[in-house]
Short mmCIF file of C-alpha atoms and ligand atoms in Angstrom, two decimals:
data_model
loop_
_atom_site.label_atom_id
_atom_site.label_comp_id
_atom_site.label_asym_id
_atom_site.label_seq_id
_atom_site.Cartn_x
_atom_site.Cartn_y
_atom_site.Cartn_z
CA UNK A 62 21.34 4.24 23.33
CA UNK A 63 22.01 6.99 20.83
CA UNK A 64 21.10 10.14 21.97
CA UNK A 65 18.81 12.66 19.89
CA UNK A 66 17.40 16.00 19.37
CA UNK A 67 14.38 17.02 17.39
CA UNK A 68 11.04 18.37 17.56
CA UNK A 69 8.33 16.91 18.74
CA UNK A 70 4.79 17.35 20.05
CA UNK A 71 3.31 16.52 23.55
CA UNK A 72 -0.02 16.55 23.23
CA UNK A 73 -2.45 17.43 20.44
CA UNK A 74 -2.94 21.00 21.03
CA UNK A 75 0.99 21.63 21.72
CA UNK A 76 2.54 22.92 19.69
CA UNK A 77 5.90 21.06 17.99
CA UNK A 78 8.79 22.04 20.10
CA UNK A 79 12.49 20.93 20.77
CA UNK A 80 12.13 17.72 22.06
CA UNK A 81 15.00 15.40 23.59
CA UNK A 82 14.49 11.79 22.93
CA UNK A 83 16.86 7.91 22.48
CA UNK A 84 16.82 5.95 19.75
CA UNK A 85 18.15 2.44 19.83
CA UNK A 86 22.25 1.64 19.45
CA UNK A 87 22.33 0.37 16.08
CA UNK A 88 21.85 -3.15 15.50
CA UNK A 89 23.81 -5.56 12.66
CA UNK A 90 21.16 -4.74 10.25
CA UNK A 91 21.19 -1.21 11.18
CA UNK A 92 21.93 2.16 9.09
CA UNK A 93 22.30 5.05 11.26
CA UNK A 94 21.69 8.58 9.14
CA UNK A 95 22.92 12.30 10.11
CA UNK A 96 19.51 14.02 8.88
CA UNK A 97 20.23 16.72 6.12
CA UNK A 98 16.98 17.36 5.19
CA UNK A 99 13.31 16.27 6.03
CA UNK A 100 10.20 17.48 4.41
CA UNK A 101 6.68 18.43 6.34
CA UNK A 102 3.92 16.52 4.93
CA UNK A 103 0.46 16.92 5.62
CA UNK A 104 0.45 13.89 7.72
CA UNK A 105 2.53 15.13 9.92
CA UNK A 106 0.23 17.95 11.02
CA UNK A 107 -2.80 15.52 11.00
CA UNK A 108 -0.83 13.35 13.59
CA UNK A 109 0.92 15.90 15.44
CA UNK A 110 -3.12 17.42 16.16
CA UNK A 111 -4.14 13.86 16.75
CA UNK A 112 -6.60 14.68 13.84
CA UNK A 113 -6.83 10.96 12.86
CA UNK A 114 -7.56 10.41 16.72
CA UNK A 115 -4.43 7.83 16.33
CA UNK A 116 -1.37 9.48 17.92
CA UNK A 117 0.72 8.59 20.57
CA UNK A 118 2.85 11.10 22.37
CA UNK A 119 5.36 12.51 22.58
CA UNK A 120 4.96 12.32 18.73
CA UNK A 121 8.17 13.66 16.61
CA UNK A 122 6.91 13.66 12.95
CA UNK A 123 9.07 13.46 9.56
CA UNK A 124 9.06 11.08 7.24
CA UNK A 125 10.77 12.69 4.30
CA UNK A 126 14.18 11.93 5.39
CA UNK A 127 17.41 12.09 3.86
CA UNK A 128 20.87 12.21 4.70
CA UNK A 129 24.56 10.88 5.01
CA UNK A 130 24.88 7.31 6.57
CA UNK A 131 27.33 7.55 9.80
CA UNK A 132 27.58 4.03 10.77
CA UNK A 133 26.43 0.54 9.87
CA UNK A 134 25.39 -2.74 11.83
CA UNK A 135 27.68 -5.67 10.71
CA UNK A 136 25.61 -7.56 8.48
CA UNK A 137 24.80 -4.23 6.19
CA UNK A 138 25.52 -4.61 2.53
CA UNK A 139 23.76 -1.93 0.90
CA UNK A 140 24.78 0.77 2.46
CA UNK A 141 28.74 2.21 3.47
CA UNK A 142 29.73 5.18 5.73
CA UNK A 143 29.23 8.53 3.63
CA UNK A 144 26.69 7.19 1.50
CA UNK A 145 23.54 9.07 0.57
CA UNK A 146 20.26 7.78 2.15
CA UNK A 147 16.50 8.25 2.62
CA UNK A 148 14.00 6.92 4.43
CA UNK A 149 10.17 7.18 4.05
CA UNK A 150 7.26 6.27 5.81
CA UNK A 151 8.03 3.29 7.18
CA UNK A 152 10.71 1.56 9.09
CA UNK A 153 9.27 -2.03 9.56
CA UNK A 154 6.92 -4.77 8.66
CA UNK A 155 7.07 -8.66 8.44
CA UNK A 156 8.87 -9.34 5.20
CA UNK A 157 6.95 -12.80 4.97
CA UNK A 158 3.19 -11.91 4.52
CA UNK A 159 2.50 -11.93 0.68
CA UNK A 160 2.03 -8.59 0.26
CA UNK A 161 5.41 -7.90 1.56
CA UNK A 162 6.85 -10.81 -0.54
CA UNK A 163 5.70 -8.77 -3.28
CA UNK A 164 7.66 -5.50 -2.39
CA UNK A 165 4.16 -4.11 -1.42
CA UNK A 166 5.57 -3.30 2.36
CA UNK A 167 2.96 -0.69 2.94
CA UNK A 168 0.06 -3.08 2.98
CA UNK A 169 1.67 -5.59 5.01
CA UNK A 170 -0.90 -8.33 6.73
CA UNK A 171 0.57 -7.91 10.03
CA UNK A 172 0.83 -4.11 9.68
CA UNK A 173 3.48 -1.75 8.54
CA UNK A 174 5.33 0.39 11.19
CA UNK A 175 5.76 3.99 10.54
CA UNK A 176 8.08 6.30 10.47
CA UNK A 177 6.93 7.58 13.47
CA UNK A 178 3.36 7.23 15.38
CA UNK A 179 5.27 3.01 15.05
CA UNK A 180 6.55 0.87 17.63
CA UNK A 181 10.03 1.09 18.37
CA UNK A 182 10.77 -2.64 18.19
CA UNK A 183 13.73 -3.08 20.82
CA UNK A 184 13.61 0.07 23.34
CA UNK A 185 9.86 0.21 22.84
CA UNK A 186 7.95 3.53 22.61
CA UNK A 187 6.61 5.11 19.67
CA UNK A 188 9.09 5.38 17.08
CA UNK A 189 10.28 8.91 16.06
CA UNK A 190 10.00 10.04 12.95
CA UNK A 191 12.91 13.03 10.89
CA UNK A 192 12.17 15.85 12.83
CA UNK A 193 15.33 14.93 14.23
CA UNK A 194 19.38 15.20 14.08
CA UNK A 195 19.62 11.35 13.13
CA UNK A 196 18.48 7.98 12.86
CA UNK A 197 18.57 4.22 13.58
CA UNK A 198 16.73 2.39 10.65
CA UNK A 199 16.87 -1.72 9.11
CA UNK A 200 18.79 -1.55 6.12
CA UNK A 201 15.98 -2.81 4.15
CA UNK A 202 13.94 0.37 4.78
CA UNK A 203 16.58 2.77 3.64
CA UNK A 204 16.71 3.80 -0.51
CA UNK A 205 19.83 5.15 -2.39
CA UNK A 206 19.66 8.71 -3.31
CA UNK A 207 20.61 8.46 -6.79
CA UNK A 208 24.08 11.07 -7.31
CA UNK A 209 23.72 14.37 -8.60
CA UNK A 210 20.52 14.56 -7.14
CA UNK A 211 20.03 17.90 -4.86
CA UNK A 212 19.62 16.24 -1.45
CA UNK A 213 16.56 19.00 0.34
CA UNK A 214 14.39 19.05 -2.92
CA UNK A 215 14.42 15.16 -3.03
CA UNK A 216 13.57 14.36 0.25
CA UNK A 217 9.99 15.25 -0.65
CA UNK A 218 9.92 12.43 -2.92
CA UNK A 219 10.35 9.81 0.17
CA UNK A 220 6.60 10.49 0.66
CA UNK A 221 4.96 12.94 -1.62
CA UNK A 222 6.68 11.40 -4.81
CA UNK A 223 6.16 7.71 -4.00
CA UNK A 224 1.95 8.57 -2.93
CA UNK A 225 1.92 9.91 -6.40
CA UNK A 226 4.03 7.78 -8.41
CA UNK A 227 2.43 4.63 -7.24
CA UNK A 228 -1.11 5.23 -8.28
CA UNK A 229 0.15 6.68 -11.41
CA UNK A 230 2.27 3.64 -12.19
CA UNK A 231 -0.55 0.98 -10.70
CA UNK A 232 -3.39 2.66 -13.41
CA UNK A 233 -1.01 2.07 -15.63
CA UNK A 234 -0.55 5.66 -16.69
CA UNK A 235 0.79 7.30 -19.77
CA UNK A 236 0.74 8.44 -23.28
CA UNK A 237 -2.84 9.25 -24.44
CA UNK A 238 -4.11 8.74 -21.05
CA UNK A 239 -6.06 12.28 -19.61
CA UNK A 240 -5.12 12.34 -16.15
CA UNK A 241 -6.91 15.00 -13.12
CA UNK A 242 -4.70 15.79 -10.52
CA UNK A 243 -6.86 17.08 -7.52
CA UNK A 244 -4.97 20.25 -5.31
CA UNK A 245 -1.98 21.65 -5.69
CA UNK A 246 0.14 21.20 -2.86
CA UNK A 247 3.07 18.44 -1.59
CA UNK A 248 1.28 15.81 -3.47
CA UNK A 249 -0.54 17.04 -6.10
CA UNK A 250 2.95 19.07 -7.53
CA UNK A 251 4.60 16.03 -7.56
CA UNK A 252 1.64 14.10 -9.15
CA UNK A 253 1.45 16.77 -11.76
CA UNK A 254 5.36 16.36 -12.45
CA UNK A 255 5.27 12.32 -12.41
CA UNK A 256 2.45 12.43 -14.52
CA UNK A 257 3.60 14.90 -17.31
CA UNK A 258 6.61 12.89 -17.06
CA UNK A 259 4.86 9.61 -17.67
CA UNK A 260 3.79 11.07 -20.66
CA UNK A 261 0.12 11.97 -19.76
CA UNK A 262 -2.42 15.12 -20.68
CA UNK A 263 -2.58 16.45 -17.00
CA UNK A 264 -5.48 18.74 -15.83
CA UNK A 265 -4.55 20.35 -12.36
CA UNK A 266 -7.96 20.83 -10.55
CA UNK A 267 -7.60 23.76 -7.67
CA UNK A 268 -9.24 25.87 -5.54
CA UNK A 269 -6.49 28.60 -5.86
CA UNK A 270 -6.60 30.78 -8.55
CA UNK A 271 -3.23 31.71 -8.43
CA UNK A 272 -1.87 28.80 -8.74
CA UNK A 273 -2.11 28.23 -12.35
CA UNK A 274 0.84 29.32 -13.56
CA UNK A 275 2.90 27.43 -11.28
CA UNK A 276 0.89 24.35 -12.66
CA UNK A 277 1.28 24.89 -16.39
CA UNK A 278 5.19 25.46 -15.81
CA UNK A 279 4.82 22.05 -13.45
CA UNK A 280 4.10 20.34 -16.21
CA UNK A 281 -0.13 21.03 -15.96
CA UNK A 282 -1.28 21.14 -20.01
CA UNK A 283 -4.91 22.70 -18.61
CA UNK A 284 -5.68 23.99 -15.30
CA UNK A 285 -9.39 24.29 -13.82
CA UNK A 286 -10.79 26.32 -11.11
CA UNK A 287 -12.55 23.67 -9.17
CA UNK A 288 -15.17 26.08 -7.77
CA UNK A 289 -16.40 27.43 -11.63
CA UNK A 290 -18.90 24.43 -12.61
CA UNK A 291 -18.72 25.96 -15.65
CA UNK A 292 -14.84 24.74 -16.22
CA UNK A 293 -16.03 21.81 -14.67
CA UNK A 294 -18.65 20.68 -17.17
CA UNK A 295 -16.17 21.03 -19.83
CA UNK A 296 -14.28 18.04 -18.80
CA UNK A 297 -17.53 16.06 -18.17
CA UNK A 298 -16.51 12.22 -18.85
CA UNK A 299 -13.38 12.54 -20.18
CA UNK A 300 -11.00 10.98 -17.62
CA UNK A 301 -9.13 8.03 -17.54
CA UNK A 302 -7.91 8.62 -14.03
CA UNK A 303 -7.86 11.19 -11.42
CA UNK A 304 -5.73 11.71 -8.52
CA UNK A 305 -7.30 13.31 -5.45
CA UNK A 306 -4.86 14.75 -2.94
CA UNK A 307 -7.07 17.09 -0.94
CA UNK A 308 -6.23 17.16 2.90
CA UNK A 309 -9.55 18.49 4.17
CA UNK A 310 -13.71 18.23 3.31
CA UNK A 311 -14.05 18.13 -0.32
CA UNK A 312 -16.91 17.35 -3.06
CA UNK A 313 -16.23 13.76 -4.36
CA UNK A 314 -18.99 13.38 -6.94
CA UNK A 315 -18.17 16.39 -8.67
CA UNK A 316 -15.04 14.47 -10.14
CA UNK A 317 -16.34 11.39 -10.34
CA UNK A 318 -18.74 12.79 -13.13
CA UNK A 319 -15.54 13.48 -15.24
CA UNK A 320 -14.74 10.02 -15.31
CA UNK A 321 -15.53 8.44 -18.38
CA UNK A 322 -16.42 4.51 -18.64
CA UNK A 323 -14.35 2.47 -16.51
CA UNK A 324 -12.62 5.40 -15.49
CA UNK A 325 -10.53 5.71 -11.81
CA UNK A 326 -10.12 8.80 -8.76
CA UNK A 327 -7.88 7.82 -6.21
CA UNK A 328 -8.25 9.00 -3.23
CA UNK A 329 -4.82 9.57 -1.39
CA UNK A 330 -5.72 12.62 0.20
CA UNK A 331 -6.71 11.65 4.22
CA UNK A 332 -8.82 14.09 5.29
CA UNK A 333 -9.93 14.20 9.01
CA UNK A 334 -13.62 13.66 8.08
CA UNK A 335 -15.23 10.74 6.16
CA UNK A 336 -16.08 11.50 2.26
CA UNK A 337 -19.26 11.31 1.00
CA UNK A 338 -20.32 9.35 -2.48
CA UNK A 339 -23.04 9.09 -4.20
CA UNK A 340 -24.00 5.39 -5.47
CA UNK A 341 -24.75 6.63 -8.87
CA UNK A 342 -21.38 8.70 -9.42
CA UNK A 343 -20.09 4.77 -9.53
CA UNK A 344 -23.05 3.03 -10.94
CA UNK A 345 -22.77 5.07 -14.17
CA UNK A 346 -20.22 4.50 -16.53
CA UNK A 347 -19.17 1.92 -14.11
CA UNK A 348 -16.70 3.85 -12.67
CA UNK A 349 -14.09 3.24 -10.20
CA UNK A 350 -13.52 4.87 -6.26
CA UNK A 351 -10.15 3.69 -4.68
CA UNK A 352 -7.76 4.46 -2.89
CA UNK A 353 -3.68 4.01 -2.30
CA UNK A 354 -1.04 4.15 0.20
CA UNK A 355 2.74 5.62 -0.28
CA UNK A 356 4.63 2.29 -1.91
CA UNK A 357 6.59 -0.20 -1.34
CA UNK A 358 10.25 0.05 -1.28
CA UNK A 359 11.07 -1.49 -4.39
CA UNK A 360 8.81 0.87 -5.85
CA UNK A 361 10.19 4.01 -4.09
CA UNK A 362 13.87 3.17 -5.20
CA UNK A 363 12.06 2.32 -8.59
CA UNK A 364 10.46 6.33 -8.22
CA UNK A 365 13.82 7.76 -7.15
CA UNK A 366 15.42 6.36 -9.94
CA UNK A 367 13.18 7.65 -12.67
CA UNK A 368 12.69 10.99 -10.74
CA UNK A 369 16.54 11.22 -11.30
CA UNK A 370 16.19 9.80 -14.92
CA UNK A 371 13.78 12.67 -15.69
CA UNK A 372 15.53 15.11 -13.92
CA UNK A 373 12.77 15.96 -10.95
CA UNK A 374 12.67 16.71 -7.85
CA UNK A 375 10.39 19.11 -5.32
CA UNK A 376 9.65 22.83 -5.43
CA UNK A 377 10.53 23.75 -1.94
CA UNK A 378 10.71 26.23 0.12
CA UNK A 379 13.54 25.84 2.89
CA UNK A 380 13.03 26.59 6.70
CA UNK A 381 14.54 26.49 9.54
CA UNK A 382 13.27 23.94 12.66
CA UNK A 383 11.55 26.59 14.74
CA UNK A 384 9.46 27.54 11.56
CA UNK A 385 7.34 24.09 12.20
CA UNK A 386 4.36 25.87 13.50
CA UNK A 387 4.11 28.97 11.00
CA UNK A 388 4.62 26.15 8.05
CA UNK A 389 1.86 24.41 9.10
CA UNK A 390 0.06 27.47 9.50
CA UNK A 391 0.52 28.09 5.80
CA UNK A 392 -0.39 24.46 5.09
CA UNK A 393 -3.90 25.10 6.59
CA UNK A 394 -4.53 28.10 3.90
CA UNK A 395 -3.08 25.80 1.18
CA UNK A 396 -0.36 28.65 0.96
CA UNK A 397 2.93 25.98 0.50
CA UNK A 398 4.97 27.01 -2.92
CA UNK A 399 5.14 22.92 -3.15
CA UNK A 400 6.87 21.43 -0.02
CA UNK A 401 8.57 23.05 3.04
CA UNK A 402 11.82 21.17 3.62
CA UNK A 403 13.43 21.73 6.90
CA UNK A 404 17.02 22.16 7.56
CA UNK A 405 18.24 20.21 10.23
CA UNK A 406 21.81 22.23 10.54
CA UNK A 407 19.14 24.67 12.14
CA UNK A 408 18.14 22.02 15.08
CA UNK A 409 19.30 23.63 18.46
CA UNK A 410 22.51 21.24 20.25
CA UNK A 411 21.33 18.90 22.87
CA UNK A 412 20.60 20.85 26.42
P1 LIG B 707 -0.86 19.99 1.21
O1 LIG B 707 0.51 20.33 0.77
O2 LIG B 707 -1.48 20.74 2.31
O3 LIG B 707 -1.79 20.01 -0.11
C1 LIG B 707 -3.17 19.80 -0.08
C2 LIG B 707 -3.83 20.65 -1.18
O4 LIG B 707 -5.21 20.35 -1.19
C3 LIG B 707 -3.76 22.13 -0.96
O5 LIG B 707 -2.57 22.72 -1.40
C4 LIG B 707 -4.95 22.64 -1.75
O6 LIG B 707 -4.62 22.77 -3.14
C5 LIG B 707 -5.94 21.52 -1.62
N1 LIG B 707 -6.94 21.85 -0.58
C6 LIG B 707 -6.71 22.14 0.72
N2 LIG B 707 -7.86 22.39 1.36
C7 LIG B 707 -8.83 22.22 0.46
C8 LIG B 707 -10.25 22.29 0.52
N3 LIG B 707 -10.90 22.63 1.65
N4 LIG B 707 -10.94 22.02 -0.61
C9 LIG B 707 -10.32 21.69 -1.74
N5 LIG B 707 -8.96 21.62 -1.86
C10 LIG B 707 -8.25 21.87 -0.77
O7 LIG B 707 -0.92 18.46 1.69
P2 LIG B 707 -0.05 17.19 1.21
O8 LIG B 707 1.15 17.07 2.08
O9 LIG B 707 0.06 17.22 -0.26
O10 LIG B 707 -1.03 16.00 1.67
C11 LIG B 707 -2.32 15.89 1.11
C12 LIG B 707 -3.10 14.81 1.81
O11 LIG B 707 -2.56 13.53 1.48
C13 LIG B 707 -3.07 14.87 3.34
O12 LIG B 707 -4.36 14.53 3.83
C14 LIG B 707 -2.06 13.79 3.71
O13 LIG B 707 -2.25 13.28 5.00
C15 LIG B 707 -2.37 12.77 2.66
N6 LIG B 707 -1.30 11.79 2.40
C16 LIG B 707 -1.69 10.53 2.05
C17 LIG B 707 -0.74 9.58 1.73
C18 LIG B 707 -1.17 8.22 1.26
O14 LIG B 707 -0.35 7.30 1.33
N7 LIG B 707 -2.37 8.05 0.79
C19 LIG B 707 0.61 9.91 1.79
C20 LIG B 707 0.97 11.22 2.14
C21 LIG B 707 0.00 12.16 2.42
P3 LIG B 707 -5.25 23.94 -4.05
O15 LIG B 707 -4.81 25.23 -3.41
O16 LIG B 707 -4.62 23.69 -5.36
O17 LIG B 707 -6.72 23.74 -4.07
ZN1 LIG B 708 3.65 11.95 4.05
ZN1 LIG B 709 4.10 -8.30 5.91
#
């Protein structure tokens, strides 16, 4: 077994601390990756605090991963020693159910195993997530870094790009669409970027004030102050599609009113608590709630590729391992300038 460091939590009210761990000896279809860089999500606090009551501990989060490939399995095609690599959310799922015939991985029939909070298939275990020096992962779960690309501001893209791009792309968004982007944070930056990029009119909607000239230099044409129904009302039915990101207890209808007919908010923000709707918010102007999970991996190498085309990648802010707990700290005032990337050079050696 390979031997690992990382972070990890205990228990829900721990707090994320070094953390000594195995991982399995790579298999043939194996790609084993020294971890440059991994992002913090907001997922990762919600399941390191057990906030979607769904955790299994010891719990070592990350799953904005990238780094250099040190060895590979024998039957590994795609990938060589010294090659760039990320990995995502997930690290397994059937491959034959139809929605994984269809590259759609995440919604896989028999279930898609994550990052971490998974099942380590051959030691058993929960799987660990990038919080870590290194890891084992099936080649078919592991996307090319396209070259040129600066390695810590992509790796927010392995989640935080792909949740964005994939709703984007799936409502079919672009020119002379009029797109909402709901909070500014990990997501919504990246939502804003993709979006502009797409070719969209993009209205950031936040509860920040000070956050709107960050979004018009994102790419944000208008910014509104969600909390002034006054700057509200002035969108009234005018959407095609909005993208809510929001991590924690929010107002639905008050968006859904600047839908127009047929128009879409999905919901990819996971806050602890259920959301409230109102039936008429989708009775009139027959519009649309839904909802959408990361991608699939054809998709994510698909978002990768035209992140590099179009010359994005994450604001970040760089920190160091033992930072975890202040970053989520920040996260909880919505006080993250877009992502927080952690170094792994920064991991303390094994003990
Ligand atoms: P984040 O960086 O913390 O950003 C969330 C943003 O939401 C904040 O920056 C803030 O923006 C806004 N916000 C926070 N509290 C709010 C409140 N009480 N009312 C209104 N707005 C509020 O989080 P993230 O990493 O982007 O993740 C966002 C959510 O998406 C999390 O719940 C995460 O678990 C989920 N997620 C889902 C998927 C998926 O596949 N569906 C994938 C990844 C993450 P402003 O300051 O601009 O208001
Ligand atoms: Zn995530
Ligand atoms: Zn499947």
């Amino acid at each position: 077994m390979l031997e690992c460091v990382g972070y990890g939590a205990t228990e829900a009210s721990a707090p994320v601390s070094p953390f000594s761990f195995n991982r399995r000896d790579p298999g043939p279809n194996d790609v084993v990756i020294k971890i440059a860089f991994c992002g913090v999500c907001h997922s990762d606090l919600h399941t390191a605090r057990n906030e979607w009551r769904n955790t299994t501990y010891p719990c070592v989060p990350g799953h904005e991963i990238v780094g250099h490939v040190t060895a590979v399995g024998a039957d590994v095609t795609r990938f060589s020693v010294g090659d760039q690599a990320g990995v995502g959310c997930m690290v397994g799922s059937c491959r034959t159910c139809a929605a994984c015939k269809q590259g759609l991985e995440q919604y896989c029939q028999v279930g898609l195993n994550g990052t971490y909070n998974g099942v380590e298939p051959v030691i058993g275990g929960p799987t660990f997530g990038g919080y870590s020096d290194q890891i084992v992962v099936d080649q078919h779960f592991v996307l090319y870094i396209p070259k040129g690309m600066d390695l810590a501001a992509t790796a927010p893209l392995l989640c935080a790009g792909i949740t964005t791009y994939s709703p984007l792309r799936h409502w079919k968004v672009g020119p002379g669409s009029k797109v909402g982007v709901v909070g500014l944070g990990g997501l919504g930056h990246m939502g804003v970027k993709i979006a502009h990029a797409m070719g969209a009119h993009v209205v950031l909607f936040t509860t920040t004030a000070g956050k709107s000239e960050d979004a018009k230099r994102l790419g944000a044409d208008e910014v509104v102050l969600s909390k002034n129904a006054e700057e509200m009302g002035r969108h009234a039915e005018s959407f095609d599609f909005i993208l809510d990101t929001v991590a924690a207890d929010h107002p639905i209808d008050a968006y859904m009113g600047l839908l127009k007919l047929d128009g879409t908010l999905t919901q990819v923000g996971a806050p602890e608590n259920p959301l409230s709707i109102h039936a008429f918010s989708v009775i009139w102007r027959r519009r649309n709630f839904a909802g959408s999970l990361i991608g699939g991996i054809p998709e994510t190498q698909e978002m990768l590729d035209f992140c590099a085309e179009h010359g994005l990648t994450a604001d970040i802010e760089v920190i160091a391992m033992d930072q975890i707990e202040t970053a989520y700290a920040r996260m909880l005032k919505s006080d993250v300038k877009y992502r927080f990337v952690i170094d792994m050079a920064t991991l303390p050696a094994a003990a």
